Amino acid sequence: MLKRNVTNLIFAETIRYMDIIKQLKWRYATKKFDKSKKLSNEKLEVLKQAFNLTATSFGLQTIKMIVIKDVNLRASLLKHAYNQKQVLEASHLLVICIQDDVLNEDVVNYYENIKATRKTSDTILKPYREELINMMTKMSVEERQQWSKNQAYIALGNLMTVCAAEGIDSCPMEGFVPEAYDEALGLAGMNLKSVLLLPVGYRAEDDIFSGFEKVRRSIKESVIEL
Ligand SMILES: Cc1cc2nc3c(=O)[nH]c(=O)nc-3n(C[C@H](O)[C@H](O)[C@H](O)COP(=O)(O)O)c2cc1C
């Protein structure tokens, strides 16, 4: 009985492993979305949760995601993304942003959240909070922004993988003019800067890119085992 359960478990794990690799092979940087296919609210909720569950350095979450459904707004953004049609044709456009700076107040609020969530005493938290404020204070604004940008890329990767697992198509995009997006979306008023785009939706049947072989190095070339 025990043996059969273990065998079943191994089998289930193998299936799960195969599933995620299958989905990662299924996904591709979608160039042409089917305009008529929209993400359900449930799928959108999964993406919002996945973004919020992204691991960030110290857990500080100095990133934000803007979800744009409005087609007219997206049409006005097209020219600022080198006319890459995914911005307009996808079901939704996700804009991953960073805070324009990390303030002491952000660190204080984060530790207040830990205190409230985990009921951790201030005596335990105080040295960690002060250490983090100290570390952030020593950085320049540009360094703090770069630090936040690193977190934005983790969120992008996380979202792409979750999209793949959920059968949602996406296209990671650096090819846009962040300053123009910031201006058009009034991000300065929210103390934000745009860093990355991720149009999400469903591939058009005639997107020729969906049939292309994946171009990757061999595992031997990209992984070193010591
Ligand atoms: C950070 C990043 C930025 C990218 N920017 C663009 C972009 O602006 N436009 C685009 O069509 N593809 C963009 N791509 C897609 C890549 O070209 C694509 O992921 C890569 O060629 C691998 O192909 P695959 O994703 O289809 O497997 C970007 C990918 C990443 C990870």
PDB file of C-alpha atoms in Angstrom, residues 40-188:
ATOM      1  CA  SER A  40     -11.784  36.620 -17.661  1.00  0.00           C
ATOM      2  CA  ASN A  41     -11.876  38.446 -14.332  1.00  0.00           C
ATOM      3  CA  GLU A  42     -10.717  35.201 -12.689  1.00  0.00           C
ATOM      4  CA  LYS A  43      -7.587  35.027 -14.862  1.00  0.00           C
ATOM      5  CA  LEU A  44      -6.905  38.698 -14.257  1.00  0.00           C
ATOM      6  CA  GLU A  45      -7.225  38.109 -10.528  1.00  0.00           C
ATOM      7  CA  VAL A  46      -4.618  35.308 -10.756  1.00  0.00           C
ATOM      8  CA  LEU A  47      -2.195  37.729 -12.434  1.00  0.00           C
ATOM      9  CA  LYS A  48      -2.794  40.434  -9.829  1.00  0.00           C
ATOM     10  CA  GLN A  49      -2.195  37.942  -7.034  1.00  0.00           C
ATOM     11  CA  ALA A  50       0.896  36.532  -8.752  1.00  0.00           C
ATOM     12  CA  PHE A  51       2.327  40.040  -9.075  1.00  0.00           C
ATOM     13  CA  ASN A  52       1.657  40.772  -5.429  1.00  0.00           C
ATOM     14  CA  LEU A  53       3.141  37.423  -4.350  1.00  0.00           C
ATOM     15  CA  THR A  54       6.380  38.080  -6.252  1.00  0.00           C
ATOM     16  CA  ALA A  55       9.372  37.845  -3.949  1.00  0.00           C
ATOM     17  CA  THR A  56      11.212  41.145  -3.552  1.00  0.00           C
ATOM     18  CA  SER A  57      14.455  42.021  -1.806  1.00  0.00           C
ATOM     19  CA  PHE A  58      13.717  42.321   1.943  1.00  0.00           C
ATOM     20  CA  GLY A  59      10.034  41.998   0.962  1.00  0.00           C
ATOM     21  CA  LEU A  60       9.825  45.760   0.530  1.00  0.00           C
ATOM     22  CA  GLN A  61       7.690  45.726  -2.673  1.00  0.00           C
ATOM     23  CA  THR A  62       8.758  49.040  -4.172  1.00  0.00           C
ATOM     24  CA  ILE A  63       7.048  48.084  -7.432  1.00  0.00           C
ATOM     25  CA  LYS A  64       3.498  48.501  -8.725  1.00  0.00           C
ATOM     26  CA  MET A  65       1.522  47.062 -11.605  1.00  0.00           C
ATOM     27  CA  ILE A  66      -0.906  49.061 -13.711  1.00  0.00           C
ATOM     28  CA  VAL A  67      -3.566  47.084 -15.587  1.00  0.00           C
ATOM     29  CA  ILE A  68      -4.829  48.868 -18.692  1.00  0.00           C
ATOM     30  CA  LYS A  69      -7.971  47.622 -20.400  1.00  0.00           C
ATOM     31  CA  ASP A  70      -9.031  50.894 -22.080  1.00  0.00           C
ATOM     32  CA  VAL A  71      -8.406  50.440 -25.812  1.00  0.00           C
ATOM     33  CA  ASN A  72      -8.355  54.179 -26.584  1.00  0.00           C
ATOM     34  CA  LEU A  73      -5.722  54.776 -23.961  1.00  0.00           C
ATOM     35  CA  ARG A  74      -3.677  51.891 -25.356  1.00  0.00           C
ATOM     36  CA  ALA A  75      -4.042  53.243 -28.902  1.00  0.00           C
ATOM     37  CA  SER A  76      -2.491  56.502 -27.698  1.00  0.00           C
ATOM     38  CA  LEU A  77       0.427  54.537 -26.190  1.00  0.00           C
ATOM     39  CA  LEU A  78       1.178  52.573 -29.355  1.00  0.00           C
ATOM     40  CA  LYS A  79       3.539  55.160 -30.843  1.00  0.00           C
ATOM     41  CA  HIS A  80       5.582  55.154 -27.640  1.00  0.00           C
ATOM     42  CA  ALA A  81       6.220  51.411 -28.037  1.00  0.00           C
ATOM     43  CA  TYR A  82       7.664  51.608 -31.538  1.00  0.00           C
ATOM     44  CA  ASN A  83       4.247  50.663 -32.922  1.00  0.00           C
ATOM     45  CA  GLN A  84       4.424  47.176 -31.456  1.00  0.00           C
ATOM     46  CA  LYS A  85       0.794  46.163 -31.916  1.00  0.00           C
ATOM     47  CA  GLN A  86       0.697  43.847 -28.906  1.00  0.00           C
ATOM     48  CA  VAL A  87       0.166  46.963 -26.757  1.00  0.00           C
ATOM     49  CA  LEU A  88      -3.202  47.500 -28.454  1.00  0.00           C
ATOM     50  CA  GLU A  89      -4.308  44.042 -29.571  1.00  0.00           C
ATOM     51  CA  ALA A  90      -3.743  42.131 -26.324  1.00  0.00           C
ATOM     52  CA  SER A  91      -6.631  41.719 -23.917  1.00  0.00           C
ATOM     53  CA  HIS A  92      -4.914  43.857 -21.275  1.00  0.00           C
ATOM     54  CA  LEU A  93      -1.659  45.765 -21.017  1.00  0.00           C
ATOM     55  CA  LEU A  94       0.282  45.340 -17.785  1.00  0.00           C
ATOM     56  CA  VAL A  95       2.753  48.110 -16.985  1.00  0.00           C
ATOM     57  CA  ILE A  96       5.284  47.221 -14.315  1.00  0.00           C
ATOM     58  CA  CYS A  97       6.479  50.334 -12.493  1.00  0.00           C
ATOM     59  CA  ILE A  98       8.924  51.222  -9.772  1.00  0.00           C
ATOM     60  CA  GLN A  99       8.504  53.856  -7.102  1.00  0.00           C
ATOM     61  CA  ASP A 100      10.582  56.880  -8.090  1.00  0.00           C
ATOM     62  CA  ASP A 101      12.347  56.575  -4.732  1.00  0.00           C
ATOM     63  CA  VAL A 102      12.384  54.435  -1.612  1.00  0.00           C
ATOM     64  CA  LEU A 103      11.662  56.549   1.444  1.00  0.00           C
ATOM     65  CA  ASN A 104      12.256  55.823   5.138  1.00  0.00           C
ATOM     66  CA  GLU A 105       8.477  55.917   5.403  1.00  0.00           C
ATOM     67  CA  ASP A 106       8.267  52.866   3.063  1.00  0.00           C
ATOM     68  CA  VAL A 107      10.514  50.860   5.345  1.00  0.00           C
ATOM     69  CA  VAL A 108       8.591  51.983   8.450  1.00  0.00           C
ATOM     70  CA  ASN A 109       5.253  51.050   6.821  1.00  0.00           C
ATOM     71  CA  TYR A 110       6.636  47.660   5.773  1.00  0.00           C
ATOM     72  CA  TYR A 111       7.687  46.846   9.338  1.00  0.00           C
ATOM     73  CA  GLU A 112       4.303  48.046  10.630  1.00  0.00           C
ATOM     74  CA  ASN A 113       2.729  45.550   8.223  1.00  0.00           C
ATOM     75  CA  ILE A 114       4.942  42.740   9.557  1.00  0.00           C
ATOM     76  CA  LYS A 115       4.033  43.741  13.118  1.00  0.00           C
ATOM     77  CA  ALA A 116       0.308  43.696  12.327  1.00  0.00           C
ATOM     78  CA  THR A 117       0.418  40.514  10.233  1.00  0.00           C
ATOM     79  CA  ARG A 118       2.720  38.369  12.351  1.00  0.00           C
ATOM     80  CA  LYS A 119       2.260  40.049  15.740  1.00  0.00           C
ATOM     81  CA  THR A 120       6.032  40.393  15.981  1.00  0.00           C
ATOM     82  CA  SER A 121       7.211  42.672  18.765  1.00  0.00           C
ATOM     83  CA  ASP A 122       8.833  45.999  17.997  1.00  0.00           C
ATOM     84  CA  THR A 123      11.884  44.977  20.042  1.00  0.00           C
ATOM     85  CA  ILE A 124      12.604  42.204  17.550  1.00  0.00           C
ATOM     86  CA  LEU A 125      11.826  44.300  14.466  1.00  0.00           C
ATOM     87  CA  LYS A 126      13.578  47.549  15.413  1.00  0.00           C
ATOM     88  CA  PRO A 127      17.184  46.509  14.593  1.00  0.00           C
ATOM     89  CA  TYR A 128      16.135  45.084  11.186  1.00  0.00           C
ATOM     90  CA  ARG A 129      14.150  48.225  10.367  1.00  0.00           C
ATOM     91  CA  GLU A 130      17.044  50.485  11.303  1.00  0.00           C
ATOM     92  CA  GLU A 131      19.540  48.389   9.363  1.00  0.00           C
ATOM     93  CA  LEU A 132      17.382  48.600   6.235  1.00  0.00           C
ATOM     94  CA  ILE A 133      16.883  52.374   6.586  1.00  0.00           C
ATOM     95  CA  ASN A 134      20.633  52.670   7.049  1.00  0.00           C
ATOM     96  CA  MET A 135      21.318  50.622   3.901  1.00  0.00           C
ATOM     97  CA  MET A 136      18.816  52.577   1.800  1.00  0.00           C
ATOM     98  CA  THR A 137      20.113  55.934   3.044  1.00  0.00           C
ATOM     99  CA  LYS A 138      23.649  55.078   1.914  1.00  0.00           C
ATOM    100  CA  MET A 139      22.476  54.526  -1.693  1.00  0.00           C
ATOM    101  CA  SER A 140      21.993  57.299  -4.256  1.00  0.00           C
ATOM    102  CA  VAL A 141      18.515  57.836  -5.739  1.00  0.00           C
ATOM    103  CA  GLU A 142      19.745  56.159  -8.963  1.00  0.00           C
ATOM    104  CA  GLU A 143      20.986  53.142  -7.000  1.00  0.00           C
ATOM    105  CA  ARG A 144      17.659  52.848  -5.195  1.00  0.00           C
ATOM    106  CA  GLN A 145      15.860  53.034  -8.553  1.00  0.00           C
ATOM    107  CA  GLN A 146      18.136  50.360 -10.026  1.00  0.00           C
ATOM    108  CA  TRP A 147      17.481  48.207  -6.968  1.00  0.00           C
ATOM    109  CA  SER A 148      13.730  48.578  -7.544  1.00  0.00           C
ATOM    110  CA  LYS A 149      14.158  47.837 -11.261  1.00  0.00           C
ATOM    111  CA  ASN A 150      15.775  44.516 -10.363  1.00  0.00           C
ATOM    112  CA  GLN A 151      12.601  43.668  -8.466  1.00  0.00           C
ATOM    113  CA  ALA A 152      10.483  44.673 -11.495  1.00  0.00           C
ATOM    114  CA  TYR A 153      12.306  42.074 -13.601  1.00  0.00           C
ATOM    115  CA  ILE A 154      11.608  39.367 -11.021  1.00  0.00           C
ATOM    116  CA  ALA A 155       7.908  40.289 -11.214  1.00  0.00           C
ATOM    117  CA  LEU A 156       8.046  40.101 -15.010  1.00  0.00           C
ATOM    118  CA  GLY A 157       9.540  36.592 -14.913  1.00  0.00           C
ATOM    119  CA  ASN A 158       7.048  35.485 -12.304  1.00  0.00           C
ATOM    120  CA  LEU A 159       4.112  36.817 -14.338  1.00  0.00           C
ATOM    121  CA  MET A 160       5.370  35.193 -17.539  1.00  0.00           C
ATOM    122  CA  THR A 161       5.628  31.805 -15.859  1.00  0.00           C
ATOM    123  CA  VAL A 162       2.205  32.143 -14.248  1.00  0.00           C
ATOM    124  CA  CYS A 163       0.767  33.179 -17.626  1.00  0.00           C
ATOM    125  CA  ALA A 164       2.288  30.055 -19.189  1.00  0.00           C
ATOM    126  CA  ALA A 165       0.892  27.827 -16.443  1.00  0.00           C
ATOM    127  CA  GLU A 166      -2.552  29.425 -16.847  1.00  0.00           C
ATOM    128  CA  GLY A 167      -2.579  29.158 -20.659  1.00  0.00           C
ATOM    129  CA  ILE A 168      -2.400  32.942 -21.032  1.00  0.00           C
ATOM    130  CA  ASP A 169      -0.240  34.420 -23.786  1.00  0.00           C
ATOM    131  CA  SER A 170       2.083  37.317 -23.056  1.00  0.00           C
ATOM    132  CA  CYS A 171       4.910  39.343 -24.536  1.00  0.00           C
ATOM    133  CA  PRO A 172       7.626  40.781 -22.270  1.00  0.00           C
ATOM    134  CA  MET A 173       8.575  44.226 -23.565  1.00  0.00           C
ATOM    135  CA  GLU A 174      11.399  46.636 -22.913  1.00  0.00           C
ATOM    136  CA  GLY A 175      10.835  48.192 -26.329  1.00  0.00           C
ATOM    137  CA  PHE A 176       9.018  51.362 -25.354  1.00  0.00           C
ATOM    138  CA  VAL A 177       9.838  54.881 -24.227  1.00  0.00           C
ATOM    139  CA  PRO A 178       9.355  54.902 -20.438  1.00  0.00           C
ATOM    140  CA  GLU A 179       9.373  58.708 -20.164  1.00  0.00           C
ATOM    141  CA  ALA A 180       6.541  58.953 -22.729  1.00  0.00           C
ATOM    142  CA  TYR A 181       4.519  56.308 -20.861  1.00  0.00           C
ATOM    143  CA  ASP A 182       5.141  58.095 -17.566  1.00  0.00           C
ATOM    144  CA  GLU A 183       3.848  61.306 -19.104  1.00  0.00           C
ATOM    145  CA  ALA A 184       0.806  59.743 -20.799  1.00  0.00           C
ATOM    146  CA  LEU A 185      -0.238  57.804 -17.687  1.00  0.00           C
ATOM    147  CA  GLY A 186       0.469  60.641 -15.258  1.00  0.00           C
ATOM    148  CA  LEU A 187       2.866  58.420 -13.328  1.00  0.00           C
ATOM    149  CA  ALA A 188       4.846  61.296 -11.796  1.00  0.00           C
TER     150      ALA A 188
END
